[in-house]
Amino acid sequence: MIKLTIDGKSVEVSKGTTVLAAAKKLGIKIPAVCAHAGIDTFSACRLCTVEIRKKGWTDDYSKMIASCAFPAEDEMQVFTASEGVIKIRKTLIDLLMARCPDSEVVKGWALEYGLLKTSYENRKPADKCILCATCTRVCEKVGTCAISTNQRGTTKRVGIPFGEATDCIGCLSCALNCPTGHIKYTDDGQTRKIWNKTFEMKKCTECGKAHVTVDQVAYYVKKHSMPEEHFLICDDCKQKRTADTFASISS
Amino acid sequence: MKKLLAVTPSKCIDCKKCQVACSFKHHESFEPERARIKVQTKGEEDGIPVVCLQCEEAACLSVCPTGALQPHNAEGVIELDEEKCIRCRACVAACPFGNITYENTSNKVQKCDLCKGEPMCAVFCPTGAIAYIDVPDEGHNV
């Protein structure tokens, strides 16, 4: 076990635990946008930056680290809201405001740190993407790897390779996990559109509700060797059917 | 000791108190449509409560890509770790019984966790249609 102190409170965690997870154990909240327990660590947003002082370091020396990736060490001292940390966080949010001037989510973070407007020039044209890559990592976890970050530097963006969403199955995981609502999709109950691709929906054979895309079913059947019958009816109708089965068993 | 919810459909009077109790436990509001248990109305004062069966070979568990759905714990419950869930909803599509759902208000997948040991649906069921019972280690029922 590793024993460290965070903002003066001591906590014990197992080896390999990140500073962010250790802080969470103490109930100390560190803002972290791109950190997600279900996907690989990426350390893109840097909002979880904290100040640390390791064992043996002199009192006048400290370091800034990304707490989502940095493993906790024995006798480490962590400061989650020191002057330096707040200064870095404010600068990052200031930059994000210039990057995504229309994002209500970013504006919310800014207000928390008393920032009303950016001190930089707004990006033009701007969208709501903060390049946290949550979408691409989620897509990777689903196993489809349909989207990725394209290009580098100031032109870096999230998207589909070569303008075609060949591998996308239309599961919407990217859009549902996007922290700023940048990824848009439409679903009119007949077709679903995302990443410039239109998906045919599988309709429930009992109530007619479109519940999954045809591509999703093909993907799950192939990946998990599941019977296609599992996907014929929607979850509501499955539940009704379960009730009917209960009734026939108990009567 | 494994414990499970035992449902006796013949005792159900379709009052939906289980749904109300479930929604209050998990969402702190009385919204029966957001419950994890659902009573399927069969007639006047006649219903069948349907809830996660905590299957031994669970389809939801086998399709989860992140390990958010964790294998049966000591009490025999498949629990969903919301922090690990990436809302791909493969589990929702895969469950053959329709007992794991995507909840649109909170935008989260939800499934019965037996209220971590004290299922409110069983506590509030007025007729005993839903009961929380001990099962022998070998046995598994609904």
Coordinates of N, CA and C in Angstrom, one line a residue, chain A residues 10-177:
Chain A
S10 N -4.3 12.6 4.7 CA -3.6 11.4 4.3 C -4.6 10.3 3.8
V11 N -4.1 9.6 2.8 CA -4.9 8.5 2.2 C -4.0 7.3 1.8
E12 N -4.5 6.1 1.9 CA -3.8 4.9 1.5 C -4.4 4.3 0.3
V13 N -3.6 4.1 -0.7 CA -4.1 3.5 -2.0 C -3.2 2.3 -2.4
S14 N -3.7 1.5 -3.3 CA -2.8 0.4 -3.8 C -1.9 0.9 -4.9
K15 N -0.8 0.2 -5.1 CA 0.2 0.6 -6.1 C -0.4 0.7 -7.5
G16 N 0.0 1.8 -8.2 CA -0.5 2.0 -9.5 C -1.8 2.9 -9.6
T17 N -2.3 3.2 -8.4 CA -3.5 4.1 -8.4 C -3.0 5.5 -8.8
T18 N -3.8 6.2 -9.6 CA -3.5 7.5 -10.0 C -3.8 8.5 -8.9
V19 N -3.1 9.7 -9.0 CA -3.3 10.7 -8.0 C -4.8 11.2 -8.1
L20 N -5.4 11.2 -9.3 CA -6.8 11.6 -9.4 C -7.7 10.6 -8.7
A21 N -7.4 9.3 -8.8 CA -8.3 8.3 -8.1 C -8.1 8.4 -6.6
A22 N -6.8 8.7 -6.2 CA -6.6 8.8 -4.8 C -7.3 10.0 -4.2
A23 N -7.4 11.1 -4.9 CA -8.1 12.3 -4.5 C -9.6 12.0 -4.4
K24 N -10.1 11.2 -5.3 CA -11.5 10.9 -5.3 C -11.8 10.1 -4.1
K25 N -10.9 9.2 -3.7 CA -11.1 8.4 -2.5 C -11.3 9.3 -1.3
L26 N -10.7 10.4 -1.3 CA -10.8 11.4 -0.1 C -12.0 12.3 -0.3
G27 N -12.6 12.2 -1.4 CA -13.7 13.1 -1.7 C -13.3 14.5 -2.2
I28 N -12.0 14.6 -2.6 CA -11.5 15.9 -3.1 C -11.7 15.9 -4.6
K29 N -12.4 16.9 -5.1 CA -12.8 17.0 -6.5 C -11.7 17.7 -7.3
I30 N -11.2 17.1 -8.3 CA -10.2 17.7 -9.2 C -10.9 17.7 -10.6
P31 N -11.0 18.9 -11.2 CA -11.7 18.9 -12.5 C -10.9 18.1 -13.6
A32 N -11.6 17.2 -14.2 CA -11.0 16.3 -15.2 C -12.0 16.0 -16.3
V33 N -11.7 16.5 -17.5 CA -12.7 16.4 -18.5 C -12.4 15.2 -19.4
C34 N -11.2 14.9 -19.7 CA -10.9 13.8 -20.6 C -10.7 12.5 -19.9
A35 N -10.7 12.5 -18.6 CA -10.5 11.3 -17.8 C -11.8 10.5 -17.7
H36 N -11.7 9.2 -18.0 CA -12.9 8.3 -18.0 C -12.4 6.9 -17.6
A37 N -13.0 6.4 -16.6 CA -12.6 5.1 -16.0 C -12.7 4.0 -17.0
G38 N -13.6 4.1 -18.0 CA -13.8 3.0 -18.9 C -12.9 3.0 -20.1
I39 N -12.2 4.0 -20.4 CA -11.3 4.1 -21.6 C -9.9 4.4 -21.2
D40 N -9.0 4.3 -22.2 CA -7.6 4.5 -21.9 C -7.3 6.0 -21.5
T41 N -6.3 6.2 -20.7 CA -6.0 7.5 -20.3 C -5.3 8.2 -21.4
F42 N -5.6 9.5 -21.6 CA -5.1 10.3 -22.7 C -4.4 11.5 -22.3
S43 N -4.8 12.1 -21.1 CA -4.2 13.3 -20.6 C -4.2 14.5 -21.6
A44 N -5.4 14.7 -22.2 CA -5.4 15.8 -23.2 C -5.8 17.1 -22.6
C45 N -6.7 17.1 -21.7 CA -7.3 18.4 -21.3 C -6.4 19.2 -20.3
R46 N -5.6 18.5 -19.5 CA -4.7 19.0 -18.5 C -5.4 19.8 -17.4
L47 N -6.7 19.8 -17.4 CA -7.4 20.5 -16.3 C -7.2 19.8 -15.0
C48 N -6.8 18.6 -15.0 CA -6.6 17.9 -13.7 C -5.2 18.1 -13.2
T49 N -4.5 19.0 -13.7 CA -3.1 19.3 -13.3 C -3.1 19.6 -11.8
V50 N -2.2 19.0 -11.1 CA -2.0 19.3 -9.6 C -0.5 19.5 -9.3
E51 N -0.2 20.0 -8.2 CA 1.2 20.2 -7.8 C 1.6 19.1 -6.9
I52 N 2.8 18.6 -7.1 CA 3.3 17.5 -6.2 C 4.7 17.8 -5.6
R53 N 4.9 17.2 -4.5 CA 6.3 17.2 -3.9 C 6.6 15.8 -3.4
K54 N 7.6 15.2 -4.0 CA 7.9 13.8 -3.7 C 8.8 13.8 -2.4
K55 N 8.9 12.6 -1.9 CA 9.8 12.3 -0.8 C 11.2 12.7 -1.1
G56 N 11.9 13.5 -0.2 CA 13.3 13.8 -0.4 C 13.4 15.2 -1.1
W57 N 12.4 15.7 -1.7 CA 12.5 17.0 -2.4 C 12.5 18.1 -1.3
T58 N 13.2 19.2 -1.6 CA 13.2 20.3 -0.7 C 11.9 21.1 -0.8
D59 N 11.6 21.8 0.3 CA 10.3 22.5 0.4 C 10.1 23.6 -0.7
D60 N 11.2 24.0 -1.3 CA 11.0 25.1 -2.3 C 10.9 24.5 -3.7
Y61 N 10.9 23.1 -3.8 CA 10.8 22.5 -5.2 C 9.5 21.7 -5.3
S62 N 8.8 21.9 -6.4 CA 7.6 21.1 -6.7 C 7.4 21.0 -8.2
K63 N 6.4 20.1 -8.5 CA 6.3 19.9 -10.0 C 4.8 19.8 -10.3
M64 N 4.4 20.2 -11.5 CA 3.1 20.1 -12.0 C 2.9 18.9 -12.8
I65 N 1.9 18.1 -12.4 CA 1.7 16.8 -13.2 C 0.2 16.7 -13.5
A66 N -0.1 15.8 -14.5 CA -1.5 15.5 -14.8 C -2.0 14.4 -13.9
S67 N -2.9 14.7 -13.0 CA -3.2 13.7 -12.0 C -3.9 12.5 -12.5
C68 N -4.5 12.6 -13.7 CA -5.2 11.4 -14.3 C -4.3 10.3 -14.7
A69 N -3.0 10.6 -15.0 CA -2.1 9.6 -15.4 C -1.0 9.3 -14.4
F70 N -0.7 10.3 -13.5 CA 0.4 10.1 -12.6 C 0.1 9.2 -11.5
P71 N 0.9 8.1 -11.3 CA 0.7 7.2 -10.2 C 1.1 7.8 -8.9
A72 N 0.3 7.5 -7.9 CA 0.6 8.0 -6.5 C 1.9 7.3 -6.0
E73 N 2.7 8.0 -5.2 CA 3.9 7.4 -4.7 C 3.9 7.6 -3.1
D74 N 4.7 6.8 -2.5 CA 4.7 6.8 -1.0 C 5.3 8.2 -0.6
E75 N 4.6 8.7 0.5 CA 5.0 10.0 1.1 C 5.0 11.2 0.1
M76 N 4.2 11.1 -0.9 CA 4.1 12.2 -1.9 C 3.1 13.2 -1.3
Q77 N 3.4 14.5 -1.5 CA 2.4 15.5 -1.1 C 1.8 16.1 -2.3
V78 N 0.5 16.2 -2.3 CA -0.3 16.7 -3.5 C -1.1 17.9 -3.1
F79 N -1.0 18.9 -3.9 CA -1.8 20.2 -3.7 C -2.7 20.4 -4.9
T80 N -4.0 20.3 -4.6 CA -4.9 20.3 -5.8 C -5.5 21.7 -6.1
A81 N -5.2 22.6 -5.2 CA -5.8 24.0 -5.4 C -4.8 25.1 -5.0
S82 N -3.5 24.8 -5.2 CA -2.5 25.8 -4.9 C -2.6 27.0 -5.9
E83 N -1.9 28.0 -5.6 CA -1.9 29.2 -6.4 C -1.5 28.9 -7.9
G84 N -0.4 28.1 -7.9 CA 0.1 27.7 -9.3 C -0.9 26.8 -10.0
V85 N -1.5 25.9 -9.3 CA -2.5 25.0 -10.0 C -3.7 25.9 -10.6
I86 N -4.2 26.8 -9.7 CA -5.3 27.6 -10.2 C -4.9 28.5 -11.4
K87 N -3.7 29.0 -11.3 CA -3.2 29.8 -12.4 C -3.2 29.0 -13.8
I88 N -2.7 27.8 -13.7 CA -2.6 26.9 -14.9 C -4.1 26.6 -15.4
R89 N -4.9 26.2 -14.4 CA -6.3 25.9 -14.8 C -7.0 27.1 -15.5
K90 N -6.8 28.3 -14.9 CA -7.4 29.5 -15.5 C -6.9 29.7 -16.9
T91 N -5.6 29.5 -17.1 CA -5.0 29.7 -18.5 C -5.6 28.7 -19.4
L92 N -5.7 27.5 -19.0 CA -6.3 26.5 -19.9 C -7.7 26.8 -20.3
I93 N -8.5 27.2 -19.3 CA -9.9 27.5 -19.6 C -10.0 28.7 -20.4
D94 N -9.1 29.7 -20.2 CA -9.0 30.9 -21.0 C -8.8 30.5 -22.5
L95 N -7.9 29.6 -22.7 CA -7.6 29.1 -24.1 C -8.8 28.3 -24.7
L96 N -9.4 27.5 -23.8 CA -10.6 26.8 -24.3 C -11.7 27.7 -24.7
M97 N -11.8 28.8 -24.0 CA -12.9 29.8 -24.3 C -12.6 30.4 -25.7
A98 N -11.4 30.6 -26.0 CA -11.0 31.2 -27.3 C -11.2 30.1 -28.4
R99 N -11.0 28.9 -28.0 CA -11.1 27.8 -29.0 C -12.6 27.5 -29.3
C100 N -13.4 27.5 -28.2 CA -14.8 27.1 -28.4 C -15.7 28.2 -27.7
P101 N -15.8 29.4 -28.4 CA -16.5 30.5 -27.8 C -18.0 30.2 -27.6
D102 N -18.6 29.3 -28.4 CA -20.0 29.0 -28.3 C -20.4 27.9 -27.3
S103 N -19.4 27.3 -26.7 CA -19.7 26.2 -25.8 C -20.1 26.6 -24.5
E104 N -21.4 26.2 -24.2 CA -22.0 26.6 -22.8 C -21.2 25.8 -21.7
V105 N -20.7 24.6 -22.1 CA -20.0 23.8 -21.1 C -18.7 24.5 -20.7
V106 N -18.0 25.0 -21.6 CA -16.7 25.7 -21.4 C -17.0 27.0 -20.6
K107 N -18.1 27.7 -21.0 CA -18.5 28.9 -20.2 C -18.8 28.6 -18.8
G108 N -19.4 27.4 -18.5 CA -19.7 27.0 -17.2 C -18.4 26.9 -16.3
W109 N -17.4 26.2 -17.0 CA -16.1 26.0 -16.3 C -15.5 27.4 -16.0
A110 N -15.6 28.3 -17.0 CA -15.0 29.6 -16.9 C -15.6 30.4 -15.7
L111 N -16.9 30.3 -15.6 CA -17.6 31.0 -14.5 C -17.1 30.5 -13.1
E112 N -16.9 29.2 -13.0 CA -16.4 28.6 -11.8 C -15.1 29.2 -11.3
Y113 N -14.3 29.6 -12.3 CA -13.0 30.2 -12.0 C -13.0 31.7 -12.2
G114 N -14.2 32.3 -12.3 CA -14.3 33.8 -12.4 C -13.9 34.4 -13.7
L115 N -13.9 33.6 -14.7 CA -13.5 34.2 -16.0 C -14.8 34.5 -16.8
L116 N -14.9 35.8 -17.3 CA -16.1 36.2 -18.0 C -15.9 36.1 -19.5
K117 N -14.7 36.5 -19.9 CA -14.4 36.4 -21.4 C -12.9 36.1 -21.6
T118 N -12.6 35.5 -22.7 CA -11.2 35.1 -23.0 C -10.3 36.3 -23.2
S119 N -9.1 36.1 -22.8 CA -8.1 37.2 -23.1 C -7.4 37.0 -24.4
Y120 N -7.8 35.9 -25.1 CA -7.2 35.7 -26.4 C -8.2 36.0 -27.5
E121 N -7.8 35.8 -28.7 CA -8.7 36.1 -29.8 C -9.5 34.8 -30.2
N122 N -10.8 34.9 -30.4 CA -11.6 33.7 -30.7 C -11.2 33.0 -31.9
R123 N -11.3 31.7 -31.9 CA -11.0 30.9 -33.1 C -12.1 31.1 -34.1
K124 N -11.7 31.2 -35.4 CA -12.7 31.4 -36.4 C -12.3 30.5 -37.6
P125 N -13.2 29.7 -38.2 CA -14.5 29.4 -37.6 C -14.3 28.4 -36.4
A126 N -15.3 28.6 -35.5 CA -15.1 27.8 -34.2 C -16.2 26.7 -34.2
D127 N -15.8 25.6 -33.6 CA -16.8 24.5 -33.2 C -16.7 24.3 -31.7
K128 N -17.4 23.2 -31.3 CA -17.4 23.0 -29.8 C -16.4 21.9 -29.4
C129 N -15.5 21.5 -30.3 CA -14.6 20.4 -30.0 C -13.4 20.9 -29.2
I130 N -13.2 20.3 -28.0 CA -12.0 20.7 -27.2 C -10.8 19.7 -27.4
L131 N -11.0 18.8 -28.4 CA -9.9 17.8 -28.7 C -9.6 16.9 -27.5
C132 N -10.5 16.5 -26.7 CA -10.3 15.7 -25.5 C -10.1 14.2 -25.9
A133 N -10.6 13.9 -27.2 CA -10.5 12.6 -27.8 C -11.3 11.5 -27.0
T134 N -12.3 11.9 -26.2 CA -13.1 11.0 -25.6 C -13.8 10.1 -26.6
C135 N -14.3 10.8 -27.7 CA -15.1 10.1 -28.7 C -14.2 9.0 -29.4
T136 N -13.0 9.4 -29.7 CA -12.2 8.4 -30.5 C -11.8 7.2 -29.6
R137 N -11.6 7.5 -28.3 CA -11.2 6.4 -27.4 C -12.4 5.5 -27.1
V138 N -13.6 6.1 -27.0 CA -14.8 5.3 -26.8 C -15.0 4.4 -28.0
C139 N -14.8 5.0 -29.2 CA -15.0 4.2 -30.4 C -14.0 3.0 -30.5
E140 N -12.8 3.3 -30.0 CA -11.8 2.3 -30.0 C -12.2 1.1 -29.0
K141 N -12.8 1.5 -27.9 CA -13.3 0.6 -26.9 C -14.4 -0.3 -27.4
V142 N -15.3 0.4 -28.1 CA -16.5 -0.4 -28.7 C -15.9 -1.4 -29.7
G143 N -14.7 -1.1 -30.3 CA -14.0 -2.0 -31.1 C -14.1 -1.7 -32.6
T144 N -14.8 -0.6 -32.9 CA -15.0 -0.2 -34.3 C -13.9 0.6 -34.9
C145 N -13.3 1.5 -34.0 CA -12.2 2.4 -34.4 C -12.6 3.1 -35.7
A146 N -13.8 3.7 -35.8 CA -14.3 4.3 -37.0 C -13.8 5.8 -37.1
I147 N -13.6 6.4 -35.9 CA -13.2 7.8 -35.9 C -11.8 8.0 -35.3
S148 N -11.1 9.0 -35.6 CA -9.8 9.3 -35.0 C -9.5 10.8 -35.1
T149 N -8.5 11.2 -34.5 CA -8.1 12.6 -34.7 C -7.3 12.7 -36.0
N150 N -7.6 13.6 -36.8 CA -7.0 13.8 -38.1 C -6.1 15.0 -38.1
Q151 N -5.0 15.0 -38.8 CA -4.1 16.1 -39.0 C -3.4 16.5 -37.7
R152 N -2.6 17.5 -37.8 CA -1.8 17.9 -36.6 C -1.9 19.4 -36.3
G153 N -1.4 19.8 -35.1 CA -1.3 21.2 -34.8 C -2.6 21.9 -34.8
T154 N -2.6 23.1 -35.3 CA -3.8 23.9 -35.3 C -5.0 23.4 -36.1
T155 N -4.7 22.5 -37.1 CA -5.7 21.9 -37.9 C -6.2 20.6 -37.4
K156 N -5.7 20.1 -36.3 CA -6.1 18.8 -35.7 C -7.6 18.8 -35.4
R157 N -8.3 17.8 -35.8 CA -9.7 17.7 -35.6 C -10.1 16.2 -35.4
V158 N -11.3 16.0 -34.9 CA -11.8 14.7 -34.8 C -12.7 14.4 -36.0
G159 N -12.5 13.2 -36.5 CA -13.3 12.9 -37.7 C -13.1 11.5 -38.2
I160 N -13.7 11.3 -39.4 CA -13.6 10.0 -40.1 C -12.4 10.1 -41.1
P161 N -11.8 8.9 -41.2 CA -10.6 9.0 -42.2 C -11.1 9.1 -43.6
F162 N -10.4 9.9 -44.4 CA -10.7 10.1 -45.8 C -12.2 10.4 -46.2
G163 N -12.8 11.0 -45.2 CA -14.2 11.5 -45.5 C -15.3 10.4 -45.6
E164 N -14.9 9.2 -45.2 CA -15.9 8.1 -45.3 C -16.0 7.3 -44.0
A165 N -17.2 7.2 -43.4 CA -17.3 6.5 -42.2 C -17.5 5.0 -42.4
T166 N -16.6 4.4 -43.0 CA -16.7 3.0 -43.4 C -17.0 2.0 -42.2
D167 N -16.3 2.2 -41.2 CA -16.4 1.3 -40.0 C -17.4 1.7 -39.0
C168 N -18.0 2.8 -39.1 CA -19.0 3.3 -38.1 C -20.2 2.4 -38.2
I169 N -20.7 2.0 -37.0 CA -21.9 1.2 -36.9 C -23.1 2.0 -36.4
G170 N -22.9 3.3 -36.2 CA -24.0 4.2 -35.7 C -24.5 3.9 -34.3
C171 N -23.6 3.6 -33.4 CA -24.0 3.2 -32.0 C -24.2 4.5 -31.2
L172 N -23.7 5.6 -31.7 CA -23.8 6.9 -31.0 C -23.0 7.1 -29.8
S173 N -22.1 6.1 -29.5 CA -21.3 6.2 -28.2 C -20.5 7.5 -28.2
C174 N -19.9 7.9 -29.4 CA -19.1 9.1 -29.4 C -19.9 10.3 -29.1
A175 N -21.1 10.4 -29.6 CA -21.9 11.6 -29.4 C -22.4 11.7 -27.9
L176 N -22.8 10.5 -27.4 CA -23.3 10.4 -26.0 C -22.3 10.7 -25.0
N177 N -21.0 10.5 -25.3 CA -19.9 10.7 -24.3 C -19.2 12.1 -24.5

